[in-house]
Amino acid sequence: MKTSNFHLVTQREVPSDAEIVSHQLMLRTGMIRKLTSGIYTWTPLGLRVLRKVEQVVREEMDAAGCLEMLMPSVQPAELWQETGRWEDFGPLLLKMADRAGREFAFGPTHEEVITEFARGEVRSYKQLPICFYQIQTKFRDEIRPRFGVMRAREFLMKDGYSFHIDDDCLDRFYQVMYRTYSRIFERLELRFKAVTADSGAIGGAVSHEFHVLADSGEDQIAHVPDSGYAANVEQAEAIAQGERAEPTEALRLVDTPNARTIADLVEQFDQPIEKTVKTLVVAASDDIDADFIALLVRGDHELNAIKAEKLPQVATPLRMAGEEEIRAAIGAGPGSLGPIKLPIPCIADRQVALMSDFSAGANTDGKHYFGINWERDLALPDSADLRNVVAGDPAADGSGNLALIRGIEVGHIFQLGRKYSEAMNAVVMDENGRGIHPAMGCYGIGVSRIVAAAIEQNHDDNGIIWPEPMAPFDVVLLPLNAKKSHRVRELADRLYAELGAAGLDVLMDDRPLRPGVMFADAELIGIPHHLVIGDRGLDNGVVEYRRRGAEAREIPIDEIGAWFDRVKTKDALSR
RNA sequence: CGGGGUGUAGCGCAGCCUGGUAGCGCAACUGCUUUGGGAGCAGUAGGUCACAGGUUCGAAUCCUGUCACCCCGACCA
C-alpha cells in the first residue's frame, strides 16, 4: 500500500474528550471516528488491525475444531421471552419494533439464537460434541459508554457455543477452550492473566476471565505472584485473619455530633480504622420477615455487592436503603448506625466477627458506642464473606498473600450447563434413545476491545507500538526527498515490490513531505519495522533500519537481499 | 437515574461577564523557496456560533425550553 492511495489522516492534537491513551491514540492515528456516543466507525487503518486480531482468533478457534457461522444480529422478542431474558437483561437490551409492531432486540449475545438453531439441527448424540462460533457486531446499551472502543455500545465480539452429551464432556471441552484462549493471547503477544470469575446464578458452574494487564484496566484482579492463584476481586474469597482478642475496654456511649462517616470517627476520636465497623443497610429478600437487613464490614473494608447478593437474606439485585428508609426502620440516620440494639436483622463479615474493642454507631443520631465486644455486649450475629479482598490478604487456596493488579477483560469462558437447553427445550437423543438436554458452554472474546487493550499495554510518547501480529502494516518504507532523488525513488520502488512479494504488508510513504512528518506518522501509527531510504545513507551504501521503539541501525544495500531472507520469516525481524 | 460541565471551521481553543454581525493555532488548498525529526513566505477556502422560541433597532453574547456530547457518582453510613 502506498500512502498516496491510502486514507492516512493523523492528528497532532489530542481530542478533548478522550481520557485514556488508547482512545487518544486511536483517534489521533485515525483508526476510529465516533459517530455518536459509544458507536464508532473503523477506518481503513483501524480495520486492518481489527481484521488481524480477528484472523488469529479465527485460526485458533478453527484449530480447536469449532465451526464458524453467522447468526442474525436482529432477534425476535419471543426468543428472549422464552428464557425470560427479555426482562432480565433490562435496559442493556436495545429493543425495537418493525412496521407491524412486532418487537425485536439487537443481539447483545446469542445464547437464544444458537439454542434455537441447535434444537432444530442437532438431534443425536452422534452429532456431539459440537461448537459453533461467529465474529459479529453486538450491541449493548451500556449505562455509560466510555474510553472509545474499550467500553462501546456497539462492538465486535467472537462468541462461541458448545453442546455436550454430559458434564464431563463439557468440562473437557472447556479445558480445550481455556488452552485455545491462552494461545490466542500468546500469539497476539499480550501480557495477560486468566482468572477465576464470578460463576453467576448457576451453582457449581465454572467460569474464567482473560484479562490483558494494564494499569488503566477497569477490573481488579487478586493474585498470588508466585502461585497459580488469580481471581477477579468480585469473586476472590476473603479469608478472616487472626483470632478474636479478649475484651480490654469497657463499653461506653460517646457523643459524636459531627461524626457521620468512618473517616470522621477516625479523625475526631483517634480511633484506628481497623477498630471501626460500618453498618450498611440493604433491601432484604422475600425469604425473611423484614424489609431491610444490615451488613457489617470493617471500617477500612468495602462491601462486595456480588457476594452480598448471593446471601439468601439479601434482595437481588442489591439495593442500598435510602436515608428515609433507614430512619423509618431504625430511628437513626446513616452515620450513626451500629449492631447494638439494631431493630433489623444483621450479618457480619467474617473479619468483623473476629473484632474486639471496636466502635460503631449507637442507632441514635450523634452517638456511637466505643469498646464494643461480641458476646459480652451483644450476641454474635451470623457471619459471611461480605467484603472485597485487599492486598496482603491470604489467598483462599493458601498459596500465599494476595497482590492486586488491574486488567482489561478481553475474554470470558463459561460452563453454562443446561440453563438454555432446558428453558428452550433443546433435546438430543442419547445412546439409549432417550431425549436429554445437552450441556452447553459459551466462550466470548472482545475483538474490538483487544485492539484498545493492546494499545494500553504497548505505547510510548511517540505513539502506538503494535505487537507484530496485529500491526496494520509489517514494514513502512520512508523514502526521503524521493521527488528529487532518482536513486532514492528507485530503491524504494524496488524494496516495495520485493517486500510485498515476500508476503509482507508494506506501507510506502510516498507523500512529498518533510522527513520529520514521515517519521512522526510512522511512529504514531506504530508500524513495527521502518526502513529509511535517503541520499545520505545511499552515499555510504546503506539504508537505515529501525525497530519501532528501538535504536536505528544501518544495513548495507548489498546485504538487503540477505536481510530479506530473514524478513520472510517474520520472527527474525524482531531480533 | 442523580450531580457537574461543554456545544463557535476537520481538530484544539478565544470571543459571551460588559449585545453592534466572528477570530487564533493546527490541519486543508494554490504558488515559490526548503528537505534526515512535525519548515518559511505569500495567498485561498471553510462557520445556519447545537436547535427552537423570546427580549432588543440589533443576539455567538441576555432569558426560557429542547437536544447532543463529556466527566463524576450510583459501595454511602
XYZ file of C-alpha atoms in Angstrom, chain A residues 106-473:
368
model
C -30.388 -6.059 18.551
C -28.372 -9.003 19.834
C -26.069 -8.344 22.785
C -25.199 -12.060 22.805
C -26.583 -15.144 21.079
C -27.441 -17.925 23.538
C -31.088 -17.846 22.482
C -30.388 -17.869 18.764
C -27.822 -20.659 18.930
C -30.095 -22.754 21.134
C -32.984 -22.195 18.741
C -30.640 -23.219 15.913
C -29.408 -26.280 17.754
C -32.826 -27.552 18.729
C -33.666 -27.724 15.068
C -30.357 -29.034 13.787
C -28.760 -31.147 16.482
C -30.865 -34.216 17.225
C -28.481 -37.025 18.074
C -25.627 -37.669 20.467
C -23.724 -38.721 17.347
C -23.503 -35.051 16.374
C -21.990 -34.129 19.716
C -19.871 -32.564 20.921
C -20.121 -29.607 18.590
C -19.068 -25.993 18.897
C -20.275 -23.126 16.722
C -18.851 -19.640 16.743
C -19.183 -16.335 14.966
C -17.404 -12.995 14.838
C -20.041 -10.350 14.785
C -21.185 -6.904 15.819
C -23.026 -6.808 19.121
C -24.950 -4.013 20.778
C -25.324 -3.434 24.499
C -26.901 -0.194 25.626
C -24.287 0.486 28.319
C -25.172 2.823 31.170
C -22.098 4.848 30.451
C -20.083 4.079 27.369
C -16.540 5.372 27.706
C -12.918 5.037 26.685
C -13.648 4.756 22.974
C -13.997 1.185 21.751
C -12.905 -0.093 25.173
C -16.415 0.201 26.532
C -18.514 0.904 23.487
C -22.173 0.161 22.948
C -21.575 -1.354 19.535
C -18.582 -3.664 19.436
C -17.123 -6.659 17.651
C -17.185 -9.921 19.522
C -16.293 -13.515 18.878
C -18.882 -15.682 20.581
C -18.811 -19.463 20.598
C -21.281 -22.031 21.952
C -20.667 -25.720 22.544
C -23.103 -28.603 23.096
C -22.328 -31.796 25.008
C -23.991 -35.002 25.970
C -22.834 -34.717 29.584
C -20.953 -32.551 32.058
C -17.701 -34.498 31.695
C -17.590 -33.776 28.013
C -18.381 -30.109 28.651
C -15.598 -29.941 31.192
C -13.077 -31.488 28.837
C -14.024 -29.125 26.054
C -13.878 -26.208 28.462
C -10.252 -27.082 29.122
C -9.632 -27.078 25.370
C -11.132 -23.595 25.148
C -9.036 -22.427 28.089
C -5.899 -23.520 26.248
C -7.175 -22.057 22.975
C -7.737 -18.693 24.618
C -4.306 -18.752 26.186
C -2.805 -19.483 22.790
C -4.739 -16.635 21.173
C -3.413 -14.067 23.630
C 0.080 -15.516 23.433
C 0.007 -15.244 19.662
C -1.157 -11.650 19.951
C 1.879 -11.058 22.196
C -0.177 -9.568 25.012
C 0.646 -9.849 28.691
C -2.463 -11.441 30.132
C -3.817 -13.422 33.021
C -6.608 -15.968 33.264
C -8.609 -15.556 36.458
C -11.460 -17.403 38.063
C -14.567 -15.293 37.742
C -17.976 -14.910 39.252
C -19.856 -18.086 38.425
C -23.208 -16.321 38.344
C -26.571 -17.749 39.184
C -25.838 -21.376 38.294
C -24.250 -23.066 41.282
C -21.164 -25.108 40.528
C -20.700 -23.643 37.092
C -17.127 -22.805 36.177
C -16.041 -19.534 34.662
C -12.759 -17.872 33.758
C -11.998 -14.393 32.515
C -8.945 -13.474 30.471
C -7.502 -10.091 31.275
C -4.941 -8.008 29.441
C -2.853 -6.462 32.189
C -2.826 -2.655 32.197
C -2.961 -0.026 34.914
C -5.902 1.647 33.228
C -7.965 -1.552 33.372
C -11.441 -1.302 34.857
C -11.223 -4.665 36.616
C -9.212 -5.571 39.656
C -7.502 -8.928 39.868
C -6.315 -10.545 43.060
C -3.443 -12.925 42.519
C -0.518 -14.551 44.258
C 2.539 -13.700 42.162
C 4.355 -16.959 42.838
C 1.435 -19.335 42.600
C -1.225 -20.009 40.038
C -3.921 -18.329 42.098
C -5.715 -15.483 40.321
C -9.284 -14.301 40.722
C -11.401 -11.326 39.895
C -11.832 -9.323 43.110
C -15.555 -9.695 42.524
C -15.258 -13.318 43.497
C -11.941 -13.699 45.345
C -12.812 -15.189 48.714
C -11.742 -13.126 51.718
C -10.275 -15.234 54.498
C -10.589 -13.875 58.021
C -7.244 -13.469 59.736
C -6.303 -13.894 63.372
C -8.400 -14.757 66.403
C -10.729 -12.638 68.443
C -8.878 -10.965 71.288
C -10.287 -10.769 74.801
C -12.073 -7.509 75.680
C -9.842 -4.888 77.298
C -12.122 -1.860 77.135
C -15.428 -1.101 78.748
C -18.427 -0.415 76.563
C -19.173 3.294 76.524
C -21.661 5.568 74.769
C -19.987 8.653 73.311
C -21.445 11.870 71.896
C -20.271 12.149 68.300
C -22.334 15.009 66.885
C -20.002 15.729 63.974
C -19.050 12.188 63.053
C -21.135 10.992 60.147
C -18.578 8.853 58.372
C -15.907 6.370 59.331
C -13.319 8.929 58.267
C -14.828 11.462 60.724
C -14.744 8.921 63.515
C -11.116 8.073 62.861
C -10.118 11.697 62.668
C -12.098 13.173 65.557
C -11.803 10.384 68.097
C -8.442 8.913 67.295
C -9.965 5.522 66.558
C -7.789 3.155 64.492
C -9.813 2.457 61.346
C -9.376 -1.295 61.895
C -11.310 -0.864 65.131
C -14.378 0.629 63.428
C -17.368 -1.090 61.868
C -19.577 0.165 59.029
C -23.241 -0.749 59.061
C -24.732 -0.934 55.564
C -28.476 -1.280 55.179
C -29.768 -3.110 52.134
C -33.130 -4.386 50.964
C -33.951 -7.842 52.296
C -35.197 -10.712 50.175
C -38.686 -12.154 50.463
C -37.180 -15.101 52.346
C -37.008 -13.221 55.612
C -39.531 -11.365 57.677
C -38.013 -7.894 57.387
C -37.799 -5.182 54.771
C -34.145 -4.459 55.365
C -31.061 -6.198 56.590
C -27.832 -4.712 57.922
C -24.407 -5.824 56.714
C -21.387 -5.185 58.929
C -17.988 -4.534 57.377
C -14.791 -3.301 59.000
C -14.281 0.454 58.520
C -11.425 0.100 56.057
C -13.090 -2.671 54.031
C -15.505 -2.468 51.117
C -18.716 -4.367 50.721
C -18.658 -6.782 47.779
C -22.032 -6.458 46.089
C -21.843 -9.783 44.298
C -21.078 -11.681 47.490
C -23.867 -9.830 49.297
C -26.388 -10.661 46.584
C -25.655 -14.336 46.971
C -26.874 -14.349 50.555
C -30.400 -15.758 50.715
C -31.469 -12.962 53.060
C -30.485 -10.200 50.646
C -32.614 -8.996 47.752
C -31.270 -9.351 44.213
C -30.218 -7.030 42.712
C -28.543 -5.436 45.689
C -30.244 -2.204 46.710
C -28.940 0.152 49.362
C -31.632 1.648 51.576
C -32.239 5.382 51.253
C -31.859 7.735 54.186
C -35.598 7.946 54.819
C -35.977 4.188 54.696
C -33.168 3.850 57.213
C -34.772 6.370 59.574
C -38.112 4.610 59.354
C -36.615 1.197 60.064
C -34.010 2.099 62.655
C -34.805 5.526 64.031
C -31.418 6.988 63.272
C -29.739 8.328 60.163
C -26.922 6.761 58.239
C -23.768 7.773 60.034
C -24.974 6.650 63.434
C -25.758 3.002 62.749
C -24.341 0.002 64.532
C -25.088 -3.543 65.673
C -26.102 -2.759 69.257
C -29.890 -2.683 69.713
C -30.323 -2.841 65.978
C -34.036 -3.425 65.252
C -33.392 -5.226 61.939
C -31.543 -8.489 61.227
C -27.854 -8.281 60.578
C -24.968 -10.270 59.115
C -21.325 -9.597 59.933
C -18.374 -10.012 57.635
C -16.142 -12.870 58.801
C -13.468 -10.399 59.826
C -15.932 -8.310 61.814
C -16.849 -11.410 63.792
C -13.223 -11.548 64.990
C -13.040 -7.926 66.123
C -12.900 -6.743 69.704
C -12.967 -3.348 71.424
C -14.412 -1.805 68.279
C -16.592 1.243 67.672
C -19.811 1.636 65.730
C -22.911 3.819 65.649
C -25.413 3.608 68.517
C -28.557 3.815 66.346
C -29.205 7.229 67.878
C -28.265 10.322 65.928
C -24.974 11.811 67.100
C -23.925 8.868 69.300
C -21.506 5.980 68.876
C -20.510 3.086 71.087
C -16.792 2.563 71.699
C -15.237 -0.573 73.169
C -17.833 -2.954 71.757
C -17.173 -6.673 72.288
C -19.091 -9.607 70.870
C -20.810 -11.941 73.295
C -20.159 -9.567 76.191
C -22.174 -6.587 74.873
C -24.297 -8.297 72.277
C -24.744 -11.645 70.629
C -22.502 -12.564 67.730
C -24.604 -12.403 64.550
C -24.335 -14.771 61.618
C -21.213 -14.127 59.618
C -20.358 -14.475 55.944
C -17.786 -13.371 53.392
C -19.077 -9.897 52.548
C -16.067 -7.829 51.617
C -13.594 -7.280 48.820
C -10.169 -8.726 49.420
C -7.337 -6.264 49.943
C -3.637 -6.559 49.135
C -1.879 -8.750 51.673
C -4.896 -10.936 52.456
C -4.152 -14.651 52.406
C -5.316 -16.353 49.220
C -8.267 -18.705 49.530
C -6.125 -21.634 48.391
C -3.473 -20.948 50.999
C -0.771 -20.416 48.381
C 0.388 -17.041 49.671
C -0.614 -13.422 50.069
C -2.679 -11.558 47.523
C -1.476 -8.683 45.380
C -3.949 -6.548 43.441
C -3.391 -5.645 39.808
C -5.593 -4.134 37.122
C -6.769 -5.795 33.964
C -8.963 -5.315 30.926
C -11.378 -8.183 30.420
C -10.952 -9.390 26.860
C -12.224 -12.949 27.111
C -14.684 -14.932 29.184
C -15.373 -18.648 29.074
C -18.265 -20.203 30.899
C -19.849 -23.568 31.569
C -23.496 -22.715 31.099
C -24.865 -26.140 31.849
C -28.489 -26.639 30.829
C -29.966 -23.231 31.521
C -30.775 -22.556 27.870
C -31.264 -26.080 26.591
C -33.889 -26.611 29.288
C -35.569 -23.221 29.039
C -35.870 -23.597 25.284
C -36.301 -27.341 25.283
C -33.424 -28.258 23.046
C -33.331 -32.047 23.083
C -30.964 -34.634 21.648
C -31.312 -38.398 21.680
C -28.737 -40.243 23.751
C -27.435 -43.770 23.083
C -30.489 -45.237 24.746
C -32.909 -43.329 22.581
C -33.817 -41.083 25.455
C -34.202 -37.355 24.937
C -31.817 -35.269 27.060
C -30.977 -31.594 27.337
C -27.380 -31.084 26.221
C -24.905 -29.284 28.463
C -23.654 -26.041 26.974
C -20.603 -23.847 27.213
C -20.140 -20.338 25.925
C -16.933 -18.549 25.039
C -16.556 -14.859 24.290
C -13.736 -12.644 23.111
C -13.995 -8.867 22.749
C -12.259 -8.434 19.430
C -12.544 -4.656 19.214
C -11.655 -4.285 22.877
C -8.446 -6.259 22.303
C -7.309 -3.565 19.894
C -7.668 -0.868 22.545
C -6.211 -3.087 25.268
C -3.143 -3.803 23.143
C -2.504 -0.064 22.833
C -2.927 0.473 26.570
C -0.215 -2.083 27.075
C 2.066 -1.100 24.182
C 2.738 2.584 23.532
C 5.245 5.342 24.189
C 5.319 9.128 23.887
C 5.510 8.879 20.116
C 2.506 6.645 19.661
C 1.464 3.035 19.351
C 3.929 0.131 19.417
C 1.914 -2.687 17.870
C 2.584 -6.284 18.718
C 3.613 -7.560 15.293
C 0.722 -9.962 14.784
C -1.831 -7.149 14.867
C 0.092 -4.296 13.269
C -1.771 -2.676 10.348
C 1.420 -2.999 8.277
